[in-house]
């Protein structure tokens, strides 16, 4: 993580819990009424609001998103393909490049 404080981490985790709860509550609108969804989301919304306030992230979505990305594992770097496996430009592309044609 890149300089994330424990309060910011807690806020990011609370927001992720809210997101997962919202997805579950709203995934089948036919089975969950709006009133039921609101009841299910009230607790996670209050928790996320309080955690964001404590972390100083309330109203600062860019910083919040950075903290949420800090929670996820970074994908491994993919090395570039060896030159023999790279696709060569087509003959048409080469001829257009020589002609100076953009089309």
Coordinates of C-alpha atoms in Angstrom, one line a residue:
X1 CA 0.0 0.0 0.0
X2 CA 1.1 3.5 -0.7
X3 CA 0.9 5.6 2.4
X4 CA -2.6 4.5 3.4
X5 CA -3.4 5.2 7.0
X6 CA -5.4 2.7 9.1
X7 CA -8.4 5.1 9.1
X8 CA -8.3 5.3 5.3
X9 CA -8.0 1.5 5.1
X10 CA -11.1 1.1 7.3
X11 CA -13.0 3.6 5.2
X12 CA -12.1 1.8 2.0
X13 CA -13.1 -1.5 3.5
X14 CA -16.5 0.0 4.7
X15 CA -17.1 1.2 1.2
X16 CA -16.4 -2.2 -0.3
X17 CA -18.8 -3.8 2.2
X18 CA -21.4 -1.2 1.1
X19 CA -20.8 -2.0 -2.5
X20 CA -21.1 -5.8 -2.0
X21 CA -24.2 -5.3 0.1
X22 CA -25.8 -3.1 -2.6
X23 CA -25.0 -5.6 -5.3
X24 CA -26.6 -8.4 -3.3
X25 CA -29.6 -6.3 -2.4
X26 CA -30.2 -4.9 -5.8
X27 CA -29.2 -7.9 -8.0
X28 CA -32.8 -9.1 -8.3
X29 CA -35.1 -6.2 -8.2
X30 CA -38.1 -8.6 -8.6
X31 CA -37.5 -10.2 -5.3
X32 CA -36.3 -7.2 -3.2
X33 CA -38.6 -4.3 -2.8
X34 CA -37.1 -0.8 -2.7
X35 CA -38.1 -0.5 1.0
X36 CA -36.4 -3.7 1.8
X37 CA -33.3 -2.7 -0.1
X38 CA -33.2 0.6 1.7
X39 CA -33.4 -1.2 5.0
X40 CA -30.6 -3.6 4.1
X41 CA -28.4 -0.7 3.0
X42 CA -29.0 1.7 5.9
X43 CA -26.4 0.1 8.2
X44 CA -23.6 -0.2 5.6
X45 CA -24.3 3.4 4.4
X46 CA -24.0 4.8 7.9
X47 CA -20.9 2.7 8.5
X48 CA -19.2 4.0 5.3
X49 CA -20.2 7.6 6.0
X50 CA -18.7 7.5 9.5
X51 CA -15.6 5.8 8.3
X52 CA -15.1 8.3 5.5
X53 CA -15.6 11.2 7.9
X54 CA -13.1 9.8 10.4
X55 CA -10.5 9.2 7.6
X56 CA -11.0 12.7 6.2
X57 CA -12.2 11.2 2.9
X58 CA -15.8 12.5 2.9
X59 CA -16.3 14.3 -0.4
X60 CA -12.9 13.3 -1.7
X61 CA -13.8 10.5 -4.2
X62 CA -10.4 10.5 -5.9
X63 CA -8.5 9.7 -2.7
X64 CA -11.1 7.2 -1.7
X65 CA -10.8 5.3 -5.0
X66 CA -7.0 5.3 -4.6
X67 CA -7.4 3.7 -1.2
X68 CA -9.8 1.1 -2.5
X69 CA -7.3 0.2 -5.3
X70 CA -4.6 -0.1 -2.6
X71 CA -6.7 -3.0 -1.1
X72 CA -6.7 -5.1 -4.3
X73 CA -3.7 -7.2 -5.2
X74 CA -1.8 -5.8 -8.2
X75 CA -1.7 -8.0 -11.2
X76 CA 1.6 -9.5 -12.1
X77 CA 3.6 -7.7 -14.8
X78 CA 3.3 -9.4 -18.2
X79 CA 6.7 -9.4 -20.1
X80 CA 6.6 -8.3 -23.7
X81 CA 6.4 -11.1 -26.3
X82 CA 9.8 -12.1 -27.9
X83 CA 10.4 -10.4 -31.3
X84 CA 9.7 -13.6 -33.2
X85 CA 6.1 -13.8 -31.8
X86 CA 5.2 -10.2 -32.5
X87 CA 3.0 -9.8 -35.5
X88 CA 4.6 -8.0 -38.4
X89 CA 2.8 -5.1 -40.1
X90 CA 0.9 -6.1 -43.1
X91 CA 2.1 -5.3 -46.6
X92 CA -0.8 -2.8 -47.0
X93 CA 0.2 -0.9 -43.9
X94 CA 3.8 -0.7 -45.1
X95 CA 2.8 0.5 -48.6
X96 CA 0.5 3.2 -47.1
X97 CA 3.3 4.3 -44.8
X98 CA 5.7 4.7 -47.8
X99 CA 3.0 6.6 -49.7
X100 CA 2.2 8.9 -46.8
X101 CA -1.4 7.9 -47.0
X102 CA -3.5 8.2 -43.8
X103 CA -6.4 6.1 -45.1

